[in-house]
Amino acid sequence: MKSLVVKVKRFDGSRTWWQEYKVEVPSEKISVLDVLVKIKEEQDPTLAVRYSCRMAICGSCGMVINGVPRLACQTLLSELGDSRIVVEPLWNHKVVKDLVVDLEPDFEKVRAVKPYIIRDVKEIYESDKEFGQKPEELERYYNFAYCIQCGLCMAACPILGSNDKFLGPMALNAAYRWSADSRDKGWEERKKLIDTEDGVWPCHLAYTCSAVCPRGVDPGYAIQLLKAAILRRRKP
Amino acid sequence: MEVLKYDLIIVGSGIAGLRAATAAAWASGGRISIAILSKIQAMRSHSLSAEGGMSAVLYPDKTGDSLELHAYDTVKGSDFLADQDAVQILVEYAPKEVRYLERIGVPWSREPDGRISQRPFGGMSIPRTTFAADKTGFFIMSTLFSETRRFDNIHVYHEHFVTKFIIEDGEFKGVTAYDLKRGEFKFFYGKAGIIATGGAGRLYRFTTTAHSTTGETLGYALRAGLAIKDMEFVQWHPTALVPSGILVSEAARGEGGYLINKEGERFMKRYAPQRMELAPRDIVSRAILTECMEGRGFQHESGMCYVGLDLRHLGEERINRRIPFIRELAHKYAGIDVLSEPIPVRPAVHYTMGGIHTDTWGRVLTADGKWVRGLWAAGEAASVNIHGANRLGSNSLSECSVWGRLTGEQAAKYVLETSRLPSPDGKLLDVAKGEESRVFDRLLHKEQNAPSPYEVKKQLNDIMEEHFGPFRHGSSMAEGLAKLKKLREFSSFRVVDSSRVYNQNLKDALEVDGMLDLAMVVGIGAYARSESRGAHYRLDYPKRDDVNWLKHTVAYMYGGELKLVYTPVTITKWQPEERRY
């Protein structure tokens, strides 16, 4: 058994405070999420943490761990190599309670860039054909389709810290993913939405979004590819 | 208490729920209002953990495949308990759904000529499992969620925990829900409903399913007078990562992975000499556990026995292209490099073949076979019944998409054909208010002597693992049932958190409360079924008994007690035969 101290930033709707929990863990090969669930179930059921799949694919458990936005289920104690862990809610988001933040504004930004195939909708719903795609066409957007909408990139973005109207890496990545899909014909529509003062242009290329992405998506690169496409007046 | 009116209320946001929404939105031409309620954020449902693929006969001319063969494989895999007319619908609609998903943008893995790739899967006699690397569920889910954004008449309610289905005079009226983010109680009043809340893997401890896959809504369904069918059939997936239970997709074996015991032997040759690692899941799971019981497994430091899943011979290029997520998960959570070591795996609870009693089209039925007007169920939450006693891998994504679509279309048509929704009458409002008071006044009231929901859940998991596992016995199940009954006597839980906003402690108590009823259904159905069929294996009745048990178990609540009745299996083409692989 190993002793840990977990320091959690709490919020109950009106008050913010730091709370420390002492936890005994059987192994270092367990995740920060496992530790937080243990605290909830054995010590303090009032602690609020969002979680579900525990295998780094659902995107629920984003939080700031030892100063870096990470998924709690994807962060093993052995990687942190410390017996003291500091956990706080994702930056740049309104806190609902404890480690739970409001991500719905992020989801609305994604919706704003029309994250779906734009072409004749009747063809999508009333035909039974395949639009088809070559492996090399798939490759052009595939990496960007891995986004799990966990919000880590939005928490890490320095621009969003001072300008919350900026569409941000999550939505802009979606704009690239859908525009670069060979089945899509929506570039002109999306271009109008992102070639704007709160669209792609505020991005300063800090690439912190890409650095923290738990799925290796590289939204920073997506934003630069969008800028390039706008300047070249060509579909990505 | 806020009252919200919708034409169609979809509970659950996995593949079935989202597909129902897009189908209803399109079929109604945008003329009906649709609410999707999810107890988590709607793009995070457990469907996205599905890895391996979605079955469908896509290119019969090129592969020699046929709908008939897919149907036969499914019926045989089900140990002949599937309804064959329902299976027919599955195989006919599955290719249409794969192509629909293609048109909305799912990044299916492709062949050089642009065709969609397919891989072999257990119990399927031809490679017909369509995939997007080994994140198929994720890609379908995220694409479908994106697709719902197209429709202005689809309204998504994230983190709305449904506490009750309201059914009056045999007709669906709506649901009540706890909005975690705002800390409010709401009554969703509607003309039609679709229940698509998934399975209940978390009844057990060692499971591949997400923390949220608790199945309480099936317990709530019982209380609302609905029936649950074939719940004793619980599927163990043969290969889950030790010690976490994280899924190692059947795709690993589909791509050519071997199972080996500690003597380095491919032991499946003893259990399924023709299909080897690609025998159906019930057979492979029992084979692994038998190796363990006979001393040929490895021992993990956690005390678990396991076998090795060997991918070394597949080569790095193939692994990275076809099953990269498995490589990542094995490395992250087991510290294994699949290029040099086998992955430690053992069976874990994965899927519930049973669910809400419906007809072939997903219409929800009472125990005596009457349609609850305005209500459908789809996906893992429903039992339509295509999986019988054992589901073949990759048939569930097809099921979710097919019955999501079919129920969505039917519900849209029903809504358009019924008259305008009046305001809810006083009686209905009283029911909803009563529910609000139960949740916020009674459950939130600090009951010091009641047990913690976490203690109860732990005991529930212990009972299910010990008494209702892959190998069952009458005397052990009788003991287990007695323990479950005792646990069920807890009618309230100690909720320490007294806040309303995001009270997870309260949500957890509500989950456990529903899980207890559902666990009883599993237990009673399994105890009564004195035969072995598919995933339900009894040491005291090791043979399948078609004379007495070729029938579905239907459980319902009457006067607070669970009752069972049985309905016949629909057989159209294939008479039961011995299952050999």
PDB file of N, CA and C in Angstrom, chain B residues 94-127:
ATOM      1  N   ALA B  94     -29.340  -4.093 -42.156  1.00  0.00           N
ATOM      2  CA  ALA B  94     -27.967  -3.761 -41.757  1.00  0.00           C
ATOM      3  C   ALA B  94     -27.138  -3.147 -42.897  1.00  0.00           C
ATOM      4  N   PRO B  95     -27.183  -3.705 -44.118  1.00  0.00           N
ATOM      5  CA  PRO B  95     -26.396  -3.080 -45.198  1.00  0.00           C
ATOM      6  C   PRO B  95     -26.863  -1.655 -45.504  1.00  0.00           C
ATOM      7  N   LYS B  96     -28.185  -1.441 -45.440  1.00  0.00           N
ATOM      8  CA  LYS B  96     -28.705  -0.082 -45.680  1.00  0.00           C
ATOM      9  C   LYS B  96     -28.145   0.881 -44.633  1.00  0.00           C
ATOM     10  N   GLU B  97     -28.059   0.393 -43.399  1.00  0.00           N
ATOM     11  CA  GLU B  97     -27.566   1.255 -42.330  1.00  0.00           C
ATOM     12  C   GLU B  97     -26.073   1.538 -42.456  1.00  0.00           C
ATOM     13  N   VAL B  98     -25.297   0.531 -42.853  1.00  0.00           N
ATOM     14  CA  VAL B  98     -23.862   0.779 -43.061  1.00  0.00           C
ATOM     15  C   VAL B  98     -23.689   1.852 -44.132  1.00  0.00           C
ATOM     16  N   ARG B  99     -24.502   1.777 -45.178  1.00  0.00           N
ATOM     17  CA  ARG B  99     -24.393   2.763 -46.255  1.00  0.00           C
ATOM     18  C   ARG B  99     -24.907   4.140 -45.817  1.00  0.00           C
ATOM     19  N   TYR B 100     -25.962   4.154 -45.008  1.00  0.00           N
ATOM     20  CA  TYR B 100     -26.420   5.445 -44.451  1.00  0.00           C
ATOM     21  C   TYR B 100     -25.301   6.083 -43.629  1.00  0.00           C
ATOM     22  N   LEU B 101     -24.683   5.274 -42.770  1.00  0.00           N
ATOM     23  CA  LEU B 101     -23.609   5.805 -41.930  1.00  0.00           C
ATOM     24  C   LEU B 101     -22.444   6.285 -42.795  1.00  0.00           C
ATOM     25  N   GLU B 102     -22.235   5.594 -43.906  1.00  0.00           N
ATOM     26  CA  GLU B 102     -21.201   6.041 -44.846  1.00  0.00           C
ATOM     27  C   GLU B 102     -21.554   7.422 -45.397  1.00  0.00           C
ATOM     28  N   ARG B 103     -22.818   7.607 -45.743  1.00  0.00           N
ATOM     29  CA  ARG B 103     -23.209   8.892 -46.354  1.00  0.00           C
ATOM     30  C   ARG B 103     -23.166  10.051 -45.353  1.00  0.00           C
ATOM     31  N   ILE B 104     -23.379   9.758 -44.069  1.00  0.00           N
ATOM     32  CA  ILE B 104     -23.294  10.879 -43.118  1.00  0.00           C
ATOM     33  C   ILE B 104     -21.856  11.108 -42.651  1.00  0.00           C
ATOM     34  N   GLY B 105     -20.914  10.281 -43.135  1.00  0.00           N
ATOM     35  CA  GLY B 105     -19.516  10.633 -42.890  1.00  0.00           C
ATOM     36  C   GLY B 105     -18.700   9.725 -41.990  1.00  0.00           C
ATOM     37  N   VAL B 106     -19.213   8.539 -41.635  1.00  0.00           N
ATOM     38  CA  VAL B 106     -18.387   7.637 -40.821  1.00  0.00           C
ATOM     39  C   VAL B 106     -17.117   7.280 -41.609  1.00  0.00           C
ATOM     40  N   PRO B 107     -15.947   7.413 -40.981  1.00  0.00           N
ATOM     41  CA  PRO B 107     -14.703   7.091 -41.687  1.00  0.00           C
ATOM     42  C   PRO B 107     -14.415   5.594 -41.715  1.00  0.00           C
ATOM     43  N   TRP B 108     -15.264   4.840 -42.408  1.00  0.00           N
ATOM     44  CA  TRP B 108     -15.049   3.400 -42.529  1.00  0.00           C
ATOM     45  C   TRP B 108     -13.657   3.125 -43.093  1.00  0.00           C
ATOM     46  N   SER B 109     -13.004   2.077 -42.613  1.00  0.00           N
ATOM     47  CA  SER B 109     -11.735   1.651 -43.216  1.00  0.00           C
ATOM     48  C   SER B 109     -12.021   1.206 -44.654  1.00  0.00           C
ATOM     49  N   ARG B 110     -11.081   1.482 -45.538  1.00  0.00           N
ATOM     50  CA  ARG B 110     -11.338   1.288 -46.976  1.00  0.00           C
ATOM     51  C   ARG B 110     -10.328   0.372 -47.642  1.00  0.00           C
ATOM     52  N   GLU B 111     -10.796  -0.282 -48.692  1.00  0.00           N
ATOM     53  CA  GLU B 111      -9.923  -1.034 -49.583  1.00  0.00           C
ATOM     54  C   GLU B 111      -9.355  -0.049 -50.625  1.00  0.00           C
ATOM     55  N   PRO B 112      -8.275  -0.430 -51.309  1.00  0.00           N
ATOM     56  CA  PRO B 112      -7.676   0.482 -52.294  1.00  0.00           C
ATOM     57  C   PRO B 112      -8.670   0.996 -53.346  1.00  0.00           C
ATOM     58  N   ASP B 113      -9.690   0.181 -53.705  1.00  0.00           N
ATOM     59  CA  ASP B 113     -10.638   0.640 -54.729  1.00  0.00           C
ATOM     60  C   ASP B 113     -11.746   1.525 -54.154  1.00  0.00           C
ATOM     61  N   GLY B 114     -11.692   1.829 -52.845  1.00  0.00           N
ATOM     62  CA  GLY B 114     -12.698   2.707 -52.257  1.00  0.00           C
ATOM     63  C   GLY B 114     -13.848   1.966 -51.599  1.00  0.00           C
ATOM     64  N   ARG B 115     -13.870   0.645 -51.777  1.00  0.00           N
ATOM     65  CA  ARG B 115     -14.901  -0.145 -51.106  1.00  0.00           C
ATOM     66  C   ARG B 115     -14.672  -0.140 -49.597  1.00  0.00           C
ATOM     67  N   ILE B 116     -15.742  -0.399 -48.828  1.00  0.00           N
ATOM     68  CA  ILE B 116     -15.621  -0.457 -47.372  1.00  0.00           C
ATOM     69  C   ILE B 116     -15.018  -1.808 -46.983  1.00  0.00           C
ATOM     70  N   SER B 117     -14.033  -1.785 -46.080  1.00  0.00           N
ATOM     71  CA  SER B 117     -13.372  -3.033 -45.663  1.00  0.00           C
ATOM     72  C   SER B 117     -14.253  -3.831 -44.703  1.00  0.00           C
ATOM     73  N   GLN B 118     -14.054  -5.147 -44.698  1.00  0.00           N
ATOM     74  CA  GLN B 118     -14.742  -6.015 -43.741  1.00  0.00           C
ATOM     75  C   GLN B 118     -13.770  -7.051 -43.207  1.00  0.00           C
ATOM     76  N   ARG B 119     -13.974  -7.460 -41.940  1.00  0.00           N
ATOM     77  CA  ARG B 119     -13.051  -8.427 -41.330  1.00  0.00           C
ATOM     78  C   ARG B 119     -13.825  -9.616 -40.758  1.00  0.00           C
ATOM     79  N   PRO B 120     -13.121 -10.747 -40.505  1.00  0.00           N
ATOM     80  CA  PRO B 120     -13.796 -11.910 -39.912  1.00  0.00           C
ATOM     81  C   PRO B 120     -14.126 -11.647 -38.439  1.00  0.00           C
ATOM     82  N   PHE B 121     -15.190 -12.270 -37.944  1.00  0.00           N
ATOM     83  CA  PHE B 121     -15.579 -12.171 -36.533  1.00  0.00           C
ATOM     84  C   PHE B 121     -16.134 -13.509 -36.074  1.00  0.00           C
ATOM     85  N   GLY B 122     -16.155 -13.705 -34.760  1.00  0.00           N
ATOM     86  CA  GLY B 122     -16.568 -14.981 -34.195  1.00  0.00           C
ATOM     87  C   GLY B 122     -17.972 -15.393 -34.605  1.00  0.00           C
ATOM     88  N   GLY B 123     -18.109 -16.628 -35.077  1.00  0.00           N
ATOM     89  CA  GLY B 123     -19.423 -17.175 -35.407  1.00  0.00           C
ATOM     90  C   GLY B 123     -19.959 -16.713 -36.747  1.00  0.00           C
ATOM     91  N   MET B 124     -19.241 -15.815 -37.432  1.00  0.00           N
ATOM     92  CA  MET B 124     -19.665 -15.346 -38.754  1.00  0.00           C
ATOM     93  C   MET B 124     -18.879 -16.159 -39.778  1.00  0.00           C
ATOM     94  N   SER B 125     -19.595 -16.803 -40.701  1.00  0.00           N
ATOM     95  CA  SER B 125     -18.881 -17.731 -41.582  1.00  0.00           C
ATOM     96  C   SER B 125     -18.158 -17.037 -42.731  1.00  0.00           C
ATOM     97  N   ILE B 126     -18.382 -15.718 -42.892  1.00  0.00           N
ATOM     98  CA  ILE B 126     -17.700 -14.954 -43.954  1.00  0.00           C
ATOM     99  C   ILE B 126     -17.305 -13.607 -43.349  1.00  0.00           C
ATOM    100  N   PRO B 127     -16.171 -13.032 -43.766  1.00  0.00           N
ATOM    101  CA  PRO B 127     -15.836 -11.706 -43.224  1.00  0.00           C
ATOM    102  C   PRO B 127     -16.917 -10.688 -43.594  1.00  0.00           C
TER     103      PRO B 127
END
